[in-house]
CSV table of C-alpha atoms in Angstrom, one decimal:
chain,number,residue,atom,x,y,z
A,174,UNK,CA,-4.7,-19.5,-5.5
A,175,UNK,CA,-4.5,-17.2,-2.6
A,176,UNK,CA,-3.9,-13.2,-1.9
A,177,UNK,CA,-4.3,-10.5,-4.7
A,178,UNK,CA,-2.8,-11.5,-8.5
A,179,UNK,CA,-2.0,-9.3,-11.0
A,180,UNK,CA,-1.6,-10.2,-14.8
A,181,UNK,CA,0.6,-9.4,-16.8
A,182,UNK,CA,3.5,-9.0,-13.9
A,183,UNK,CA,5.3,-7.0,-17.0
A,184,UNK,CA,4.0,-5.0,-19.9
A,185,UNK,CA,5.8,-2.9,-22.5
A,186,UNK,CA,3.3,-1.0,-24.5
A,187,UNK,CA,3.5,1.9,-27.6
A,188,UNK,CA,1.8,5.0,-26.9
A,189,UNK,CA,-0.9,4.2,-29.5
A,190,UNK,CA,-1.5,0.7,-28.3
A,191,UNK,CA,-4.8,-0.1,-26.0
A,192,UNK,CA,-4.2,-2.6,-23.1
A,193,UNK,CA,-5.5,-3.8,-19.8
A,194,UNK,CA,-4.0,-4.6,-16.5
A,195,UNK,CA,-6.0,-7.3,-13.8
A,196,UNK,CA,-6.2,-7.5,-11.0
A,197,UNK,CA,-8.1,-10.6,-9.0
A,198,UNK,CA,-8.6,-10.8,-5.4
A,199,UNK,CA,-9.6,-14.4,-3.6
A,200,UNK,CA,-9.7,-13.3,-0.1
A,201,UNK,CA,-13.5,-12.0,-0.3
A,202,UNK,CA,-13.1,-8.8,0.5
A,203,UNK,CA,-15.0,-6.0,-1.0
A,204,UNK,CA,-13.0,-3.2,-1.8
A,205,UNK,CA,-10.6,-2.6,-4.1
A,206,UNK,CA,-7.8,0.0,-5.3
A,207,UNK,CA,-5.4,0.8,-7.6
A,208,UNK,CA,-2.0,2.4,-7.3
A,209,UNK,CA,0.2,4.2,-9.3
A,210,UNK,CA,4.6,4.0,-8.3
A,211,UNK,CA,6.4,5.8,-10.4
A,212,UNK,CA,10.6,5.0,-9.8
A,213,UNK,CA,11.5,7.2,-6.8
A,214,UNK,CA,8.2,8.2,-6.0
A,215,UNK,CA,5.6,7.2,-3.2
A,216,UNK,CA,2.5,5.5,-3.6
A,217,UNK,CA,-0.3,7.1,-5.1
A,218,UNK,CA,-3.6,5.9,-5.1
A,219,UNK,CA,-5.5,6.4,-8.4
A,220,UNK,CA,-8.9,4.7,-8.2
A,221,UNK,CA,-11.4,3.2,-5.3
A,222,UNK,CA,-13.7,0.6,-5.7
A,223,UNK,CA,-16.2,-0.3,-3.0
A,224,UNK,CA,-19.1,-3.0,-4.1
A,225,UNK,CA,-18.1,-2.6,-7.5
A,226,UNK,CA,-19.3,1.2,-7.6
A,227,UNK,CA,-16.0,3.8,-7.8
A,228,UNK,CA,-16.0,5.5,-5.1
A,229,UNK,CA,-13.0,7.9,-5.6
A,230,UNK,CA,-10.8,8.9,-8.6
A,231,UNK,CA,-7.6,10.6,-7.8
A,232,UNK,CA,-7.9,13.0,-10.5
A,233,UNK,CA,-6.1,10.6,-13.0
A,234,UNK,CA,-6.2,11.6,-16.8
A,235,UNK,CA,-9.0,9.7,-19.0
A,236,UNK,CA,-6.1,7.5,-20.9
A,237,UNK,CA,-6.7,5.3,-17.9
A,238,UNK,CA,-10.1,3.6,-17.7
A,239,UNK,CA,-10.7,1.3,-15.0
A,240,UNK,CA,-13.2,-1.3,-14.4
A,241,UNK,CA,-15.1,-3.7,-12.0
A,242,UNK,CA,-17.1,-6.1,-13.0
A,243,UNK,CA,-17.7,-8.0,-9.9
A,244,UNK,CA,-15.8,-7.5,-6.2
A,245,UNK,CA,-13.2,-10.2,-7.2
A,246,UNK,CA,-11.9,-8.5,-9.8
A,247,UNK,CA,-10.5,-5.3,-11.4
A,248,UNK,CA,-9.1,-3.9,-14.6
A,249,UNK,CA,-7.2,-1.4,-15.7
A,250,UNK,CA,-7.7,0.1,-19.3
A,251,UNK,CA,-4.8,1.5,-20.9
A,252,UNK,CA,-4.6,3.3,-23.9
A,253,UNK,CA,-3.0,6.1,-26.0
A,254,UNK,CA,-0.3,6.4,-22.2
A,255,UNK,CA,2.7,8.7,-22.5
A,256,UNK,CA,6.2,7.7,-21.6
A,257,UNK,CA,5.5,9.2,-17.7
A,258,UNK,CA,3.3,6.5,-17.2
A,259,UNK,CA,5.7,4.0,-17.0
A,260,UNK,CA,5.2,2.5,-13.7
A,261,UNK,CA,4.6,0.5,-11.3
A,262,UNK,CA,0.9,-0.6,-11.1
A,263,UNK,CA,-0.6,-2.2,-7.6
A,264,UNK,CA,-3.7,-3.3,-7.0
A,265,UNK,CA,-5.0,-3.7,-3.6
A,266,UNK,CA,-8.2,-5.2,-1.8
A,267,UNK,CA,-9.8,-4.8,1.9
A,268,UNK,CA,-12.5,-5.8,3.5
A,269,UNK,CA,-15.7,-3.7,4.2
A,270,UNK,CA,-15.8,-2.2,7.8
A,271,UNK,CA,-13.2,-1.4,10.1
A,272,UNK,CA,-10.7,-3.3,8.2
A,273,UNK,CA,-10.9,-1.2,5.4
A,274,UNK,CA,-6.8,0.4,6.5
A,275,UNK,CA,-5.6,-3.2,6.6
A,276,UNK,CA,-5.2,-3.4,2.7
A,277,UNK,CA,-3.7,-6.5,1.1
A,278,UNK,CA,-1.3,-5.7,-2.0
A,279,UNK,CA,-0.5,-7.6,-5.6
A,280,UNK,CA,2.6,-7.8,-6.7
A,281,UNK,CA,2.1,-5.3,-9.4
A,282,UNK,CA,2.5,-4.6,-13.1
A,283,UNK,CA,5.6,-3.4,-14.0
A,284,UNK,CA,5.0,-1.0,-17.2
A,285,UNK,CA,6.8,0.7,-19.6
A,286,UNK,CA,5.7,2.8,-22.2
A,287,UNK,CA,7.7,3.4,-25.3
B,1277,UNK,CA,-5.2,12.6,8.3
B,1278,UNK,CA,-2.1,13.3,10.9
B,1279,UNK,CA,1.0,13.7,9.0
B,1280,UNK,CA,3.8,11.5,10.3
B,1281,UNK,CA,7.8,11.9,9.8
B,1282,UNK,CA,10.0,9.2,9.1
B,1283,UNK,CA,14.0,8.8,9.2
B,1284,UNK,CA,14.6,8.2,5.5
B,1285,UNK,CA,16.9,5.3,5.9
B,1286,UNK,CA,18.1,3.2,8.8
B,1287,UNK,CA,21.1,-0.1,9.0
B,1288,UNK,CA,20.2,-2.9,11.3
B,1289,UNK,CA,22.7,-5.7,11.5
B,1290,UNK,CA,21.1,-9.2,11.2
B,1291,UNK,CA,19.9,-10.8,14.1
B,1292,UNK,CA,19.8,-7.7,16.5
B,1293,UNK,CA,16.4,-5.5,16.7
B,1294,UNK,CA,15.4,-3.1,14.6
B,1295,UNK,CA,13.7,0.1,16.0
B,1296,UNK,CA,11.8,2.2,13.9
B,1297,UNK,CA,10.3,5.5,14.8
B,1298,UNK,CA,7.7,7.2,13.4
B,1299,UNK,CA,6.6,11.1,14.9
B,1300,UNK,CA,2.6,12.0,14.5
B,1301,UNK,CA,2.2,15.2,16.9
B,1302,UNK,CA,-1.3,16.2,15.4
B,1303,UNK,CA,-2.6,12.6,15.7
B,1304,UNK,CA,-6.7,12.9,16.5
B,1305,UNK,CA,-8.0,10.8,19.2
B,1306,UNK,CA,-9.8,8.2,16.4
B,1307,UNK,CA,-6.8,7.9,14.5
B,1308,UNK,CA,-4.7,4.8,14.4
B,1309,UNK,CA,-1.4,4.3,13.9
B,1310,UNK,CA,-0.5,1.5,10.9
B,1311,UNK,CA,2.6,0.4,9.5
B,1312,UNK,CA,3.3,-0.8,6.2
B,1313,UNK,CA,6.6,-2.1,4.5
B,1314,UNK,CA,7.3,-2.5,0.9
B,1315,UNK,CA,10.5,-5.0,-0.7
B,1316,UNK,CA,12.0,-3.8,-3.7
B,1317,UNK,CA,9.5,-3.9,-6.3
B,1318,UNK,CA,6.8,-5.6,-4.9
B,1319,UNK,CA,3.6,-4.7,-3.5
B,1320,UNK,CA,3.3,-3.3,-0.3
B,1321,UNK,CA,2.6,-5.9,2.9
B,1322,UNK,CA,0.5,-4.5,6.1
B,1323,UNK,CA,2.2,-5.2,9.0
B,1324,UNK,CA,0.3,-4.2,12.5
B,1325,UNK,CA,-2.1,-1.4,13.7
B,1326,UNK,CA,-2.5,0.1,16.9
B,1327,UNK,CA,-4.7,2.7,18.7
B,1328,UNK,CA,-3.1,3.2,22.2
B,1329,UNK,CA,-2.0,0.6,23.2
B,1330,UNK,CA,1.5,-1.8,22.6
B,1331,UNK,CA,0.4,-4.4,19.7
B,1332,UNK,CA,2.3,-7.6,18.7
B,1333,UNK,CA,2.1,-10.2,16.5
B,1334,UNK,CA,4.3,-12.6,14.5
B,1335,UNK,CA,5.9,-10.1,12.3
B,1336,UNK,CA,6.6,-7.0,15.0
B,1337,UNK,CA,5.6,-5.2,17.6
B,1338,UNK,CA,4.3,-1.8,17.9
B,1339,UNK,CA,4.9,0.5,21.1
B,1340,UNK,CA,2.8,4.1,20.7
B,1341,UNK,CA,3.8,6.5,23.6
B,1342,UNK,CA,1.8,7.6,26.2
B,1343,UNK,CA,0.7,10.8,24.5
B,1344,UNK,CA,0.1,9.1,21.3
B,1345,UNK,CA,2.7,11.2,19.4
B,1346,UNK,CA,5.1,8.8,18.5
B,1347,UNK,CA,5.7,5.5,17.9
B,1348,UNK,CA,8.2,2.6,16.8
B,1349,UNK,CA,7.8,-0.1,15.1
B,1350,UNK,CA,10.0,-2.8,16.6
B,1351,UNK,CA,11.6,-6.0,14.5
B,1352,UNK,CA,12.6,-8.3,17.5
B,1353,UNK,CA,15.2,-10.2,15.3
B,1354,UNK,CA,15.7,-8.7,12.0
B,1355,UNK,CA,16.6,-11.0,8.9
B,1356,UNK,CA,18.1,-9.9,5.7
B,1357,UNK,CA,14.5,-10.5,4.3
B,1358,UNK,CA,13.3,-7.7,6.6
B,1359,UNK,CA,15.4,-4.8,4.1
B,1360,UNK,CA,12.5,-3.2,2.9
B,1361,UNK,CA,11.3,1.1,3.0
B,1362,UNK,CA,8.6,1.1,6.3
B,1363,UNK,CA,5.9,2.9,5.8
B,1364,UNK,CA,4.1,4.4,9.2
B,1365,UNK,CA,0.7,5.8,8.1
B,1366,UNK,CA,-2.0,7.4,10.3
B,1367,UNK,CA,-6.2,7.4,9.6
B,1368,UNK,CA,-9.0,6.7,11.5
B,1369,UNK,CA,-10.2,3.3,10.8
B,1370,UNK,CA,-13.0,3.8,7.8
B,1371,UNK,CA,-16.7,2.3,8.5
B,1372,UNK,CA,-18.3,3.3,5.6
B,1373,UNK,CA,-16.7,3.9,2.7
B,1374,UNK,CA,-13.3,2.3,1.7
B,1375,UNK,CA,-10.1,3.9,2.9
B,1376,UNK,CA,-7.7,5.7,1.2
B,1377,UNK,CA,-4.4,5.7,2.4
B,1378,UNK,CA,-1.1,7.9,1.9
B,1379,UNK,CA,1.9,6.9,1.9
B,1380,UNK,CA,4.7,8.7,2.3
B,1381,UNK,CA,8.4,8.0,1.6
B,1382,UNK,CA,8.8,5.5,4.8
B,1383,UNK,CA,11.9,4.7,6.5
B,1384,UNK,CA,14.4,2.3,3.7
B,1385,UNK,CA,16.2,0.0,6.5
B,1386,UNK,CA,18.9,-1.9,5.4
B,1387,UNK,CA,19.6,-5.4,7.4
B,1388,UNK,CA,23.2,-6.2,6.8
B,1389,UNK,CA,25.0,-9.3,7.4
């Protein structure tokens, strides 16, 4: 498999439930994001990775947790969300140096919370 | 980063060019000039990059004036596959730590038949 994947492509969650989004990478890049779209909204970023250490958090509430355990891949922890995070989720990956603006997108996690 | 102003939407009939423009006045002198374009509910897909100089490759081409304060992101022969919201975003390229781009609300073009 090539590019960034995301699982699950869809989620539909409760607000008390816990759940994770992934995100892998396979193009050996080192850095990696997440974004948040919300429907009519642009892009915001919510979270930097860069050699697994987070290098920038976008002032996003504590109900989302994220995690990198290697520079492949990258989770998203989800738990006690309100309906206004219903979303979509992208996660993104560049490489190290000057290529770090040339990022390379998922195709995202659709979620709604109920 | 320089801020840059889109048109919000744009038509392009198949098979003719589309032109898209993109106005960054304050652009710095290490900034670059990158476009992005996003289909409808997918993630977004780079396109080109460009400093001063015209760009191309197999997707577009990418013309930056003179001054550096505009540019336009040209789709030689747009498909109905090409309907997507552009996205022209400027930031110096990052050597340390990893970027963070902003997107704004892009350019929707619509490629009709």
């Amino acid at each position: 498999e090539t590019g960034v994947t995301q699982t699950p492509r869809h989620l539909v969650m409760g607000m008390t439930n816990k759940k994770s989004l992934k995100c892998e990478q396979h193009l050996g890049h080192n850095a990696m994001y997440w974004y948040k779209q919300s429907a009519k909204k642009p892009l915001e970023l919510m979270f930097v990775y860069n050699f697994k250490e987070q290098t920038e958090n976008n002032s996003v509430p504590s109900r989302f947790s994220p995690e990198c355990p290697n520079s492949s891949h990258l989770f998203l922890h989800l738990h006690t969300l309100q309906p206004e995070d219903s979303a979509l989720y992208l996660c993104a990956s560049s490489q190290p140096g000057e290529s770090y603006n040339e990022q390379f997108f998922g195709p995202g996690t659709r979620l709604t919370v109920l | 980063d320089a801020k840059t102003t889109q048109p919000p939407s744009m038509d392009c009939a198949e098979g003719r060019a589309a032109n898209l423009p993109c106005n960054h006045s304050t652009i710095s002198g290490n900034e670059y000039v990158y476009w992005y374009r996003q289909i409808h509910s997918q993630g977004p897909q780079y396109i080109i990059h460009g400093l001063k100089n015209n760009e191309t490759n197999e997707m577009a081409s990418l013309i930056i004036t003179e001054d550096r304060k505009s540019s336009t992101l040209i789709l030689p022969h747009a498909t109905l596959r090409d309907t997507a919201v552009y996205y022209c975003i400027v930031r110096a390229r990052s050597t340390g730590t990893a970027s963070k781009l902003t997107f704004g609300t892009g350019t929707r073009l619509q490629v009709t038949l």
